[in-house]
Amino acid sequence: MTTHQSMPYHTHNEMLIEYLEEALSRNNDPFVRKKLKRCLDKVAGLEYYLENVSPPETELQKKLYADTLTEPWEEHGHNGTCMFTYCWEMLSTRHSTQFLKSITEIGKIERVLEIGMFTGYSAAIFCDSKFVKEVVTLEIDPFLCNFVKTRFDGTTEGKKLRIIEGPALESLPKLKENGETFDLVFIDADKINYMNYYNYIMDNNLIGPNGLIILDNTLWKGELFPEPESDRGKLFREINEYIRNDERVIQVILQIGDGISVVRKK
């Protein structure tokens, strides 16, 4: 039997689970309860199923996942060890990272720029791709930079990874000055600056011909449709509309995790 644990939701599906659980708890009609339970099992079971039919984690991903789960993030946030208060739920899913790896191998991507690293789970899968030669990741928090460095050091993936510490909007001009370009840019950092990152990359040709920009969390818990339900929902509604109307690119949004936008330069 499927069991469901109530918790603050992080994705559209988790929101549906919360609503269905509440509806089930308040309804005594046997027919309606049976239908609600069936819907709940389907929605909750989908994420579990997708994870389990995806390829397994790499050994480095297993290490990063385990260490992220046991790190006292709330304590670090309170005592100033980290710049912000994080939580393990900020990790990408195995399913979504395998999608990222598939994209790099289908497109024979060689150079990846990642904006926002957290504990390196996505960076690890990029580095594991057989075509990728270098992953440059921009991360503002010194604690996270050290967390990732100590775990990538001595690994095959670590030979491909270059971490640039500091605010991404300060690091991007330096990449431009050095004449660096990328085949794929993955944006998963502070949401308020998504548009700034996107525009800088596009306006300064940091991606090459037919390059890809992938943005994470672009369905934001389902809070942007049918009408925005929060400031963050409104923000992502505006971002998605802006990119849709950008004649330089073609955008497709996929319901993977909390929403992934694949933006292809024309």
XYZ file of N, CA and C in Angstrom:
798
model
N 0.844 -1.197 0.000
C 0.000 0.000 0.000
C 0.876 1.243 0.000
N 0.492 2.231 -0.799
C 1.250 3.474 -0.855
C 0.975 4.310 0.375
N 2.016 4.875 0.973
C 1.848 5.775 2.112
C 2.286 7.163 1.696
N 1.712 8.158 2.346
C 1.984 9.541 1.987
C 2.322 10.317 3.252
N 3.391 11.066 3.208
C 3.812 11.846 4.351
C 3.548 13.315 4.072
N 2.773 13.960 4.959
C 2.445 15.359 4.763
C 3.655 16.230 5.059
N 3.957 17.181 4.165
C 5.088 18.081 4.337
C 4.853 19.293 3.451
N 5.561 20.395 3.724
C 5.434 21.553 2.831
C 5.808 21.146 1.410
N 4.970 21.507 0.447
C 5.219 21.029 -0.905
C 6.259 21.877 -1.621
N 7.014 21.209 -2.517
C 8.084 21.849 -3.278
C 7.834 21.765 -4.777
N 6.896 20.925 -5.201
C 6.598 20.788 -6.621
C 5.087 20.807 -6.820
N 4.693 20.905 -8.075
C 3.280 20.876 -8.435
C 2.620 19.593 -7.947
N 3.279 18.446 -8.124
C 2.704 17.176 -7.687
C 2.550 17.112 -6.179
N 3.514 17.656 -5.444
C 3.418 17.646 -3.982
C 2.267 18.529 -3.509
N 1.984 19.606 -4.226
C 0.827 20.441 -3.919
C -0.461 19.634 -4.097
N -0.543 18.881 -5.207
C -1.724 18.062 -5.447
C -1.898 17.006 -4.355
N -0.790 16.418 -3.915
C -0.854 15.419 -2.851
C -1.429 16.035 -1.575
N -0.966 17.231 -1.234
C -1.458 17.908 -0.025
C -2.960 18.171 -0.110
N -3.409 18.667 -1.267
C -4.827 18.978 -1.444
C -5.681 17.715 -1.416
N -5.200 16.662 -2.062
C -5.951 15.409 -2.080
C -6.025 14.782 -0.691
N -4.940 14.860 0.063
C -4.951 14.329 1.433
C -5.964 15.072 2.291
N -6.008 16.385 2.147
C -6.963 17.175 2.920
C -8.398 16.837 2.542
N -8.655 16.718 1.230
C -9.999 16.372 0.768
C -10.413 14.984 1.267
N -9.465 14.043 1.252
C -9.745 12.682 1.700
C -10.078 12.655 3.187
N -9.365 13.445 3.980
C -9.567 13.452 5.426
C -10.909 14.065 5.827
N -11.501 14.855 4.930
C -12.730 15.576 5.275
C -13.978 14.992 4.624
N -13.827 13.905 3.898
C -14.972 13.333 3.191
C -15.258 11.927 3.703
N -16.535 11.667 3.991
C -16.921 10.362 4.539
C -17.675 9.494 3.540
N -17.914 10.017 2.348
C -18.625 9.236 1.345
C -17.709 8.141 0.798
N -18.065 6.854 0.917
C -17.176 5.762 0.493
C -16.769 5.851 -0.978
N -17.714 6.210 -1.843
C -17.400 6.296 -3.276
C -16.391 7.416 -3.536
N -16.637 8.583 -2.966
C -15.736 9.724 -3.164
C -14.363 9.433 -2.552
N -14.355 8.811 -1.371
C -13.075 8.479 -0.719
C -12.255 7.512 -1.572
N -12.941 6.553 -2.191
C -12.241 5.589 -3.041
C -11.599 6.295 -4.233
N -12.335 7.234 -4.855
C -11.809 7.960 -6.004
C -10.656 8.880 -5.599
N -10.810 9.556 -4.459
C -9.747 10.439 -3.975
C -8.484 9.643 -3.645
N -8.679 8.481 -3.034
C -7.537 7.638 -2.687
C -6.833 7.167 -3.947
N -7.618 6.832 -4.974
C -7.039 6.393 -6.246
C -6.225 7.521 -6.879
N -6.765 8.732 -6.873
C -6.046 9.890 -7.411
C -4.766 10.149 -6.620
N -4.870 10.043 -5.295
C -3.712 10.291 -4.443
C -2.599 9.298 -4.719
N -2.958 8.024 -4.857
C -1.959 6.999 -5.150
C -1.301 7.229 -6.510
N -2.092 7.670 -7.487
C -1.549 7.924 -8.821
C -0.561 9.086 -8.804
N -0.954 10.186 -8.161
C -0.090 11.370 -8.142
C 1.175 11.099 -7.330
N 1.001 10.524 -6.149
C 2.163 10.252 -5.292
C 3.065 9.187 -5.909
N 2.464 8.232 -6.581
C 3.253 7.150 -7.154
C 4.048 7.539 -8.379
N 3.640 8.623 -9.050
C 4.309 9.012 -10.288
C 5.776 9.366 -10.048
N 6.035 10.262 -9.089
C 7.415 10.671 -8.817
C 8.262 9.471 -8.400
N 7.705 8.629 -7.552
C 8.419 7.428 -7.104
C 8.746 6.527 -8.283
N 7.774 6.336 -9.177
C 7.979 5.486 -10.348
C 9.055 6.057 -11.262
N 8.980 7.357 -11.551
C 9.944 7.978 -12.450
C 11.363 7.886 -11.896
N 11.505 8.066 -10.585
C 12.824 7.930 -9.973
C 13.365 6.518 -10.155
N 12.488 5.548 -9.972
C 12.953 4.163 -9.958
C 13.177 3.558 -11.329
N 12.632 4.176 -12.384
C 12.926 3.670 -13.729
C 14.033 4.487 -14.394
N 14.540 5.510 -13.682
C 15.664 6.285 -14.201
C 16.970 5.531 -13.947
N 18.013 5.812 -14.717
C 19.312 5.187 -14.458
C 19.778 5.488 -13.034
N 20.601 4.629 -12.462
C 21.057 4.844 -11.085
C 21.964 6.061 -10.952
N 22.075 6.553 -9.733
C 23.013 7.636 -9.453
C 24.449 7.167 -9.688
N 25.310 8.108 -9.983
C 26.732 7.797 -9.993
C 27.204 7.659 -8.539
N 28.372 7.101 -8.347
C 28.896 6.954 -6.979
C 29.080 8.319 -6.319
N 29.532 9.300 -7.099
C 29.703 10.640 -6.533
C 28.355 11.243 -6.168
N 27.353 11.056 -7.002
C 26.015 11.552 -6.675
C 25.494 10.918 -5.382
N 25.722 9.628 -5.208
C 25.294 8.959 -3.973
C 25.943 9.606 -2.753
N 27.232 9.907 -2.863
C 27.963 10.549 -1.780
C 27.407 11.940 -1.503
N 27.196 12.718 -2.551
C 26.682 14.078 -2.396
C 25.286 14.072 -1.790
N 24.452 13.149 -2.236
C 23.084 13.058 -1.723
C 23.098 12.715 -0.228
N 23.872 11.706 0.123
C 23.931 11.275 1.525
C 24.467 12.391 2.425
N 25.506 13.057 1.981
C 26.102 14.125 2.797
C 25.194 15.342 2.893
N 24.446 15.610 1.830
C 23.508 16.734 1.867
C 22.384 16.460 2.862
N 21.916 15.219 2.929
C 20.842 14.861 3.852
C 21.256 15.003 5.307
N 22.523 14.731 5.609
C 22.965 14.731 7.012
C 23.568 16.058 7.461
N 23.782 16.988 6.532
C 24.372 18.283 6.890
C 23.353 19.120 7.674
N 23.764 19.742 8.788
C 22.822 20.543 9.601
C 22.599 21.933 9.005
N 21.831 21.991 7.951
C 21.667 23.240 7.198
C 21.033 24.351 8.016
N 20.028 24.020 8.804
C 19.365 25.055 9.600
C 20.327 25.666 10.607
N 21.128 24.818 11.218
C 22.136 25.300 12.173
C 23.158 26.192 11.474
N 23.615 25.776 10.310
C 24.573 26.592 9.549
C 23.994 27.964 9.218
N 22.703 27.976 8.872
C 22.074 29.243 8.529
C 21.969 30.170 9.717
N 21.655 29.604 10.890
C 21.497 30.417 12.094
C 22.820 30.978 12.598
N 23.888 30.171 12.509
C 25.168 30.636 13.064
C 26.061 31.344 12.044
N 25.571 31.467 10.808
C 26.314 32.219 9.801
C 27.374 31.432 9.066
N 27.417 30.115 9.258
C 28.369 29.287 8.516
C 28.089 29.361 7.021
N 26.811 29.382 6.696
C 26.370 29.564 5.304
C 25.816 30.978 5.138
N 25.820 31.449 3.915
C 25.273 32.772 3.636
C 23.747 32.783 3.747
N 23.126 31.636 3.500
C 21.671 31.523 3.540
C 21.300 30.228 4.252
N 20.038 30.078 4.587
C 19.560 28.830 5.174
C 19.066 27.920 4.051
N 19.720 26.776 3.921
C 19.369 25.823 2.876
C 18.617 24.643 3.474
N 18.149 23.759 2.617
C 17.539 22.506 3.068
C 17.831 21.438 2.024
N 17.813 20.185 2.439
C 18.187 19.110 1.527
C 17.212 19.005 0.355
N 15.964 19.501 0.540
C 14.985 19.420 -0.541
C 15.366 20.258 -1.749
N 16.388 21.093 -1.616
C 16.855 21.887 -2.751
C 17.617 21.044 -3.766
N 17.951 19.811 -3.408
C 18.599 18.906 -4.353
C 17.704 18.637 -5.558
N 18.295 18.542 -6.727
C 17.564 18.071 -7.898
C 17.236 16.592 -7.723
N 16.226 16.109 -8.423
C 15.895 14.693 -8.356
C 16.821 13.897 -9.286
N 16.924 12.617 -9.015
C 17.709 11.751 -9.900
C 17.118 11.769 -11.309
N 15.798 11.753 -11.381
C 15.099 11.781 -12.667
C 15.479 13.024 -13.468
N 15.477 14.197 -12.824
C 15.772 15.439 -13.548
C 17.239 15.523 -13.953
N 18.145 15.017 -13.106
C 19.557 15.087 -13.486
C 19.869 14.114 -14.620
N 19.182 12.988 -14.663
C 19.379 12.076 -15.787
C 18.855 12.688 -17.082
N 17.808 13.503 -16.981
C 17.340 14.246 -18.150
C 18.434 15.205 -18.625
N 19.075 15.906 -17.694
C 20.148 16.831 -18.057
C 21.299 16.089 -18.740
N 21.637 14.932 -18.206
C 22.720 14.158 -18.808
C 22.340 13.710 -20.218
N 21.090 13.296 -20.395
C 20.631 12.873 -21.726
C 20.743 14.016 -22.728
N 20.384 15.219 -22.291
C 20.482 16.383 -23.171
C 21.935 16.599 -23.607
N 22.870 16.483 -22.673
C 24.281 16.708 -23.025
C 24.783 15.650 -23.999
N 24.294 14.432 -23.876
C 24.790 13.366 -24.742
C 24.087 13.357 -26.094
N 22.814 13.706 -26.134
C 22.121 13.828 -27.419
C 22.739 14.966 -28.232
N 23.010 16.086 -27.559
C 23.570 17.256 -28.245
C 25.080 17.270 -28.329
N 25.731 16.226 -27.798
C 27.187 16.158 -27.767
C 27.791 17.460 -27.196
N 27.217 17.847 -26.048
C 27.621 19.076 -25.368
C 29.022 18.903 -24.781
N 29.889 19.886 -25.012
C 31.262 19.816 -24.501
C 31.521 20.777 -23.339
N 30.909 21.951 -23.374
C 31.156 22.946 -22.327
C 29.832 23.364 -21.689
N 29.791 23.243 -20.359
C 28.583 23.556 -19.596
C 28.895 24.673 -18.611
N 27.980 25.637 -18.519
C 28.031 26.669 -17.488
C 26.843 26.462 -16.566
N 27.119 26.321 -15.274
C 26.057 26.141 -14.286
C 26.040 27.363 -13.373
N 24.880 28.000 -13.254
C 24.725 29.155 -12.375
C 23.916 28.711 -11.162
N 24.591 28.580 -10.026
C 23.972 28.050 -8.824
C 24.302 26.577 -8.677
N 25.143 26.228 -7.701
C 25.679 24.871 -7.620
C 25.064 24.047 -6.497
N 24.667 24.701 -5.393
C 24.259 24.042 -4.150
C 25.324 23.006 -3.778
N 24.975 21.732 -3.620
C 25.979 20.758 -3.170
C 26.552 19.911 -4.307
N 26.356 20.347 -5.544
C 27.063 19.722 -6.658
C 26.413 18.508 -7.277
N 25.157 18.225 -6.931
C 24.499 17.020 -7.448
C 24.308 17.089 -8.961
N 23.874 18.248 -9.461
C 23.713 18.410 -10.914
C 25.063 18.509 -11.612
N 26.003 19.214 -10.991
C 27.341 19.328 -11.569
C 27.970 17.955 -11.754
N 27.714 17.055 -10.810
C 28.284 15.710 -10.883
C 27.789 14.964 -12.113
N 26.494 15.113 -12.437
C 25.967 14.384 -13.600
C 26.442 15.019 -14.894
N 26.598 16.344 -14.919
C 27.175 16.985 -16.099
C 28.599 16.465 -16.327
N 29.371 16.398 -15.267
C 30.764 15.938 -15.379
C 30.844 14.468 -15.782
N 29.797 13.712 -15.496
C 29.791 12.290 -15.831
C 29.469 12.045 -17.302
N 28.937 13.060 -17.979
C 28.579 12.897 -19.393
C 29.824 12.644 -20.234
N 29.735 11.705 -21.174
C 30.920 11.292 -21.933
C 31.413 12.361 -22.895
N 30.559 13.291 -23.286
C 30.990 14.338 -24.223
C 31.477 15.607 -23.524
N 31.042 15.823 -22.296
C 31.386 17.061 -21.588
C 32.870 17.081 -21.229
N 33.538 18.182 -21.604
C 34.965 18.346 -21.307
C 35.195 19.246 -20.107
N 34.301 20.225 -19.903
C 34.458 21.130 -18.756
C 33.094 21.630 -18.289
N 32.956 21.685 -16.965
C 31.782 22.282 -16.326
C 32.272 23.443 -15.480
N 31.840 24.638 -15.831
C 32.162 25.834 -15.055
C 30.935 26.176 -14.228
N 31.087 26.230 -12.910
C 29.935 26.491 -12.063
C 30.170 27.740 -11.233
N 29.158 28.601 -11.169
C 29.239 29.868 -10.450
C 28.463 29.728 -9.140
N 29.150 29.988 -8.028
C 28.513 29.819 -6.723
C 28.963 30.940 -5.786
N 28.012 31.586 -5.135
C 28.303 32.737 -4.284
C 28.751 32.342 -2.876
N 28.327 31.179 -2.394
C 28.543 30.814 -0.986
C 29.852 30.046 -0.794
N 30.813 30.607 -0.039
C 32.091 29.916 0.185
C 31.919 28.541 0.840
N 30.922 28.404 1.728
C 30.706 27.112 2.376
C 30.364 26.040 1.356
N 29.476 26.370 0.423
C 29.089 25.395 -0.606
C 30.250 25.084 -1.540
N 31.049 26.104 -1.857
C 32.222 25.864 -2.705
C 33.155 24.856 -2.057
N 33.398 25.014 -0.766
C 34.279 24.084 -0.052
C 33.631 22.703 0.082
N 32.325 22.677 0.347
C 31.587 21.416 0.454
C 31.783 20.583 -0.806
N 31.638 21.228 -1.964
C 31.736 20.519 -3.242
C 33.184 20.152 -3.553
N 34.108 21.071 -3.346
C 35.520 20.811 -3.651
C 36.036 19.593 -2.906
N 35.718 19.498 -1.627
C 36.247 18.390 -0.829
C 35.696 17.044 -1.284
N 34.554 17.035 -1.925
C 33.950 15.781 -2.368
C 34.281 15.443 -3.820
N 34.595 16.448 -4.618
C 34.996 16.205 -6.006
C 36.491 15.922 -6.130
N 37.287 16.412 -5.179
C 38.738 16.219 -5.244
C 39.094 14.739 -5.331
N 39.960 14.402 -6.283
C 40.412 13.019 -6.432
C 39.483 12.146 -7.249
N 38.382 12.720 -7.762
C 37.446 11.938 -8.584
C 37.654 12.256 -10.062
N 37.145 11.384 -10.908
C 37.193 11.634 -12.351
C 36.391 12.887 -12.691
N 35.237 13.043 -12.038
C 34.401 14.208 -12.283
C 35.112 15.503 -11.896
N 35.909 15.427 -10.836
C 36.601 16.619 -10.355
C 37.584 17.203 -11.363
N 38.067 16.377 -12.281
C 38.998 16.853 -13.303
C 38.310 17.756 -14.320
N 36.992 17.671 -14.397
C 36.242 18.482 -15.364
C 35.633 19.735 -14.743
N 35.624 19.812 -13.415
C 34.883 20.873 -12.725
C 35.765 22.077 -12.411
N 35.248 23.278 -12.736
C 35.908 24.530 -12.348
C 34.875 25.386 -11.622
N 35.141 25.660 -10.346
C 34.230 26.455 -9.525
C 34.724 27.896 -9.483
N 33.827 28.820 -9.775
C 34.148 30.241 -9.652
C 33.306 30.800 -8.513
N 33.980 31.227 -7.455
C 33.281 31.715 -6.265
C 32.969 33.203 -6.399
N 31.746 33.572 -6.024
C 31.349 34.969 -6.058
C 29.987 35.145 -6.688
N 29.442 36.360 -6.651
C 28.139 36.618 -7.272
C 28.190 36.347 -8.777
N 27.206 35.644 -9.277
C 27.210 35.259 -10.695
C 27.203 36.471 -11.617
N 26.511 37.539 -11.223
C 26.445 38.716 -12.084
C 27.784 39.456 -12.161
N 28.700 39.137 -11.249
C 30.068 39.655 -11.343
C 30.974 38.684 -12.092
N 30.669 37.399 -12.010
C 31.499 36.389 -12.677
C 31.219 36.303 -14.171
N 29.972 36.528 -14.569
C 29.619 36.421 -15.985
C 30.418 37.384 -16.870
N 30.592 38.672 -16.483
C 31.407 39.564 -17.324
C 32.853 39.105 -17.462
N 33.381 38.443 -16.432
C 34.753 37.938 -16.503
C 34.855 36.802 -17.518
N 33.829 35.970 -17.575
C 33.811 34.907 -18.581
C 33.765 35.512 -19.976
N 32.983 36.584 -20.127
C 32.902 37.264 -21.418
C 34.261 37.857 -21.795
N 34.914 38.502 -20.834
C 36.224 39.112 -21.084
C 37.243 38.068 -21.528
N 37.110 36.861 -20.996
C 38.041 35.778 -21.347
C 37.673 35.099 -22.665
N 36.580 35.550 -23.275
C 36.160 34.977 -24.552
C 35.563 33.584 -24.446
N 35.028 33.242 -23.272
C 34.482 31.904 -23.083
C 33.047 31.815 -23.602
N 32.730 30.722 -24.244
C 31.371 30.427 -24.674
C 31.031 28.991 -24.266
N 29.728 28.713 -24.223
C 29.272 27.419 -23.729
C 28.211 26.842 -24.651
N 28.134 25.523 -24.641
C 27.111 24.833 -25.421
C 25.791 24.753 -24.663
N 25.884 24.753 -23.340
C 24.696 24.643 -22.494
C 24.912 25.470 -21.233
N 23.892 26.241 -20.848
C 23.903 26.980 -19.589
C 22.726 26.493 -18.756
N 22.996 26.094 -17.522
C 21.966 25.617 -16.599
C 21.802 26.651 -15.488
N 20.608 27.237 -15.385
C 20.337 28.276 -14.398
C 19.488 27.691 -13.273
N 20.056 27.670 -12.066
C 19.351 27.138 -10.890
C 19.854 27.875 -9.647
N 19.789 29.197 -9.694
C 20.307 30.020 -8.600
C 19.172 30.861 -8.016
N 19.500 32.043 -7.479
C 18.488 32.914 -6.890
C 17.463 33.308 -7.948
N 16.216 33.033 -7.649
C 15.160 33.147 -8.662
C 14.955 34.589 -9.122
N 15.147 35.544 -8.236
C 14.908 36.939 -8.571
C 15.827 37.418 -9.689
N 16.965 36.740 -9.864
C 17.927 37.147 -10.890
C 17.898 36.272 -12.136
N 16.939 35.363 -12.238
C 16.861 34.503 -13.424
C 16.864 35.330 -14.708
N 16.047 36.376 -14.739
C 15.944 37.183 -15.950
C 17.257 37.892 -16.249
N 17.942 38.364 -15.198
C 19.234 39.021 -15.397
C 20.261 38.044 -15.966
N 20.271 36.823 -15.451
C 21.205 35.817 -15.964
C 20.881 35.497 -17.424
N 19.617 35.272 -17.698
C 19.196 34.927 -19.056
C 19.596 36.022 -20.042
N 19.276 37.256 -19.720
C 19.563 38.362 -20.636
C 21.062 38.578 -20.827
N 21.834 38.435 -19.750
C 23.276 38.616 -19.916
C 23.844 37.555 -20.852
N 23.421 36.333 -20.663
C 23.911 35.237 -21.499
C 23.548 35.464 -22.965
N 22.292 35.835 -23.197
C 21.835 36.031 -24.571
C 22.441 37.290 -25.193
N 22.472 38.375 -24.454
C 22.954 39.655 -25.002
C 24.451 39.660 -25.263
N 25.177 38.792 -24.570
C 26.640 38.785 -24.685
C 27.189 37.518 -25.329
N 26.290 36.757 -25.948
C 26.695 35.578 -26.732
C 27.560 34.593 -25.949
N 27.143 34.322 -24.715
C 27.873 33.319 -23.936
C 27.511 31.896 -24.329
N 26.460 31.730 -25.136
C 26.188 30.413 -25.708
C 26.418 30.484 -27.207
N 26.928 29.385 -27.739
C 27.260 29.336 -29.151
C 26.035 29.080 -30.012
N 26.236 28.923 -31.316
C 25.141 28.625 -32.243
C 24.408 27.346 -31.811
N 23.090 27.391 -31.839
C 22.258 26.251 -31.422
C 22.456 25.874 -29.964
N 22.996 26.817 -29.182
C 23.213 26.545 -27.761
C 21.909 26.455 -26.990
N 21.983 25.859 -25.809
C 20.810 25.660 -24.961
C 20.964 26.411 -23.647
N 19.853 26.971 -23.170
C 19.757 27.460 -21.799
C 18.668 26.640 -21.130
N 18.982 26.040 -19.999
C 17.999 25.271 -19.247
C 17.788 25.956 -17.905
N 16.527 26.254 -17.597
C 16.180 26.917 -16.339
C 15.375 25.957 -15.480
N 15.729 25.855 -14.206
C 15.035 24.955 -13.290
C 13.947 25.709 -12.517
N 12.966 24.951 -12.028
C 11.894 25.462 -11.146
C 10.897 26.384 -11.836
N 10.759 26.290 -13.147
C 9.964 27.272 -13.868
C 8.448 27.034 -13.797
N 8.015 25.974 -13.123
C 6.588 25.801 -12.835
C 6.272 26.104 -11.376
N 7.244 26.379 -10.596
C 7.195 26.813 -9.192
C 5.934 26.370 -8.436
N 5.907 25.091 -8.096
C 4.869 24.520 -7.240
C 3.453 24.675 -7.811
N 3.364 24.981 -9.104
C 2.056 25.190 -9.711
C 1.420 26.521 -9.352
N 2.212 27.444 -8.788
C 1.651 28.699 -8.290
C 1.531 29.781 -9.360
N 1.788 29.448 -10.631
C 1.697 30.466 -11.675
C 0.547 30.252 -12.639
N -0.259 29.202 -12.424
C -1.392 28.970 -13.312
C -2.565 28.416 -12.508
N -3.821 28.619 -12.919
C -4.194 29.410 -14.104
C -3.884 30.898 -13.949
N -3.809 31.371 -12.700
C -3.364 32.733 -12.423
C -2.335 32.668 -11.296
N -1.369 33.599 -11.255
C -0.346 33.568 -10.198
C -0.955 33.607 -8.803
N -0.454 32.733 -7.911
C -0.959 32.648 -6.547
C -0.005 33.247 -5.530
N 1.181 33.674 -5.965
C 2.191 34.212 -5.057
C 3.125 35.110 -5.849
N 3.968 35.845 -5.123
C 4.951 36.693 -5.802
C 5.890 35.862 -6.657
N 6.283 34.689 -6.144
C 7.183 33.831 -6.907
C 6.474 33.253 -8.129
N 5.193 32.921 -7.960
C 4.418 32.454 -9.106
C 4.309 33.527 -10.175
N 4.097 34.760 -9.745
C 4.028 35.885 -10.688
C 5.361 36.076 -11.392
N 6.455 35.942 -10.632
C 7.789 36.104 -11.215
C 8.031 35.094 -12.323
N 7.743 33.821 -12.060
C 7.987 32.797 -13.076
C 7.009 32.906 -14.243
N 5.806 33.371 -13.989
C 4.881 33.638 -15.087
C 5.486 34.674 -16.037
N 6.072 35.736 -15.457
C 6.688 36.795 -16.256
C 7.924 36.288 -16.996
N 8.735 35.476 -16.322
C 9.934 34.924 -16.956
C 9.554 34.049 -18.153
N 8.600 33.152 -17.941
C 8.197 32.236 -19.007
C 7.598 32.977 -20.196
N 6.793 34.003 -19.907
C 6.196 34.795 -20.985
C 7.272 35.586 -21.736
N 8.215 36.128 -21.005
C 9.292 36.907 -21.616
C 10.096 36.041 -22.584
N 10.463 34.849 -22.143
C 11.263 33.974 -22.999
C 10.438 33.483 -24.184
N 9.155 33.194 -23.948
C 8.289 32.767 -25.052
C 8.246 33.818 -26.160
N 8.282 35.088 -25.777
C 8.192 36.175 -26.746
C 9.542 36.644 -27.277
N 10.618 36.017 -26.829
C 11.961 36.371 -27.298
C 12.188 35.690 -28.653
N 12.272 36.482 -29.698
C 12.368 35.923 -31.052
C 13.719 35.257 -31.340
N 14.648 35.367 -30.397
C 15.964 34.752 -30.594
C 15.970 33.263 -30.252
N 14.906 32.806 -29.565
C 14.936 31.447 -29.017
C 13.610 30.728 -29.224
N 13.643 29.412 -28.962
C 12.438 28.584 -28.887
C 12.441 27.935 -27.500
N 11.323 28.044 -26.795
C 11.217 27.542 -25.418
C 10.224 26.388 -25.324
N 10.614 25.347 -24.576
C 9.709 24.263 -24.225
C 9.824 24.051 -22.717
N 8.683 24.024 -22.014
C 8.678 23.794 -20.572
C 8.175 22.379 -20.313
N 8.948 21.620 -19.557
C 8.617 20.227 -19.261
C 8.232 20.078 -17.791
N 7.244 19.225 -17.531
C 6.841 18.975 -16.147
C 7.727 17.887 -15.559
N 8.961 18.263 -15.328
C 9.939 17.401 -14.662
C 10.317 18.098 -13.364
N 10.187 17.405 -12.243
C 10.459 18.038 -10.962
C 9.538 19.234 -10.767
N 10.127 20.406 -10.538
C 9.363 21.632 -10.334
C 9.288 22.459 -11.615
N 9.476 21.791 -12.747
C 9.420 22.455 -14.041
C 10.815 22.775 -14.569
N 11.107 22.324 -15.776
C 12.379 22.603 -16.431
C 12.091 23.226 -17.796
N 12.669 24.405 -18.039
C 12.541 25.061 -19.348
C 13.777 24.768 -20.177
N 13.553 24.284 -21.387
C 14.632 24.073 -22.339
C 14.501 25.161 -23.400
N 15.492 26.021 -23.463
C 15.458 27.179 -24.363
C 16.561 27.010 -25.393
N 16.178 26.923 -26.658
C 17.134 26.698 -27.734
C 17.335 27.962 -28.552
N 18.582 28.330 -28.715
C 18.909 29.492 -29.539
C 18.664 29.149 -30.996
N 17.943 30.045 -31.713
C 17.648 29.796 -33.123
C 18.912 29.899 -33.983
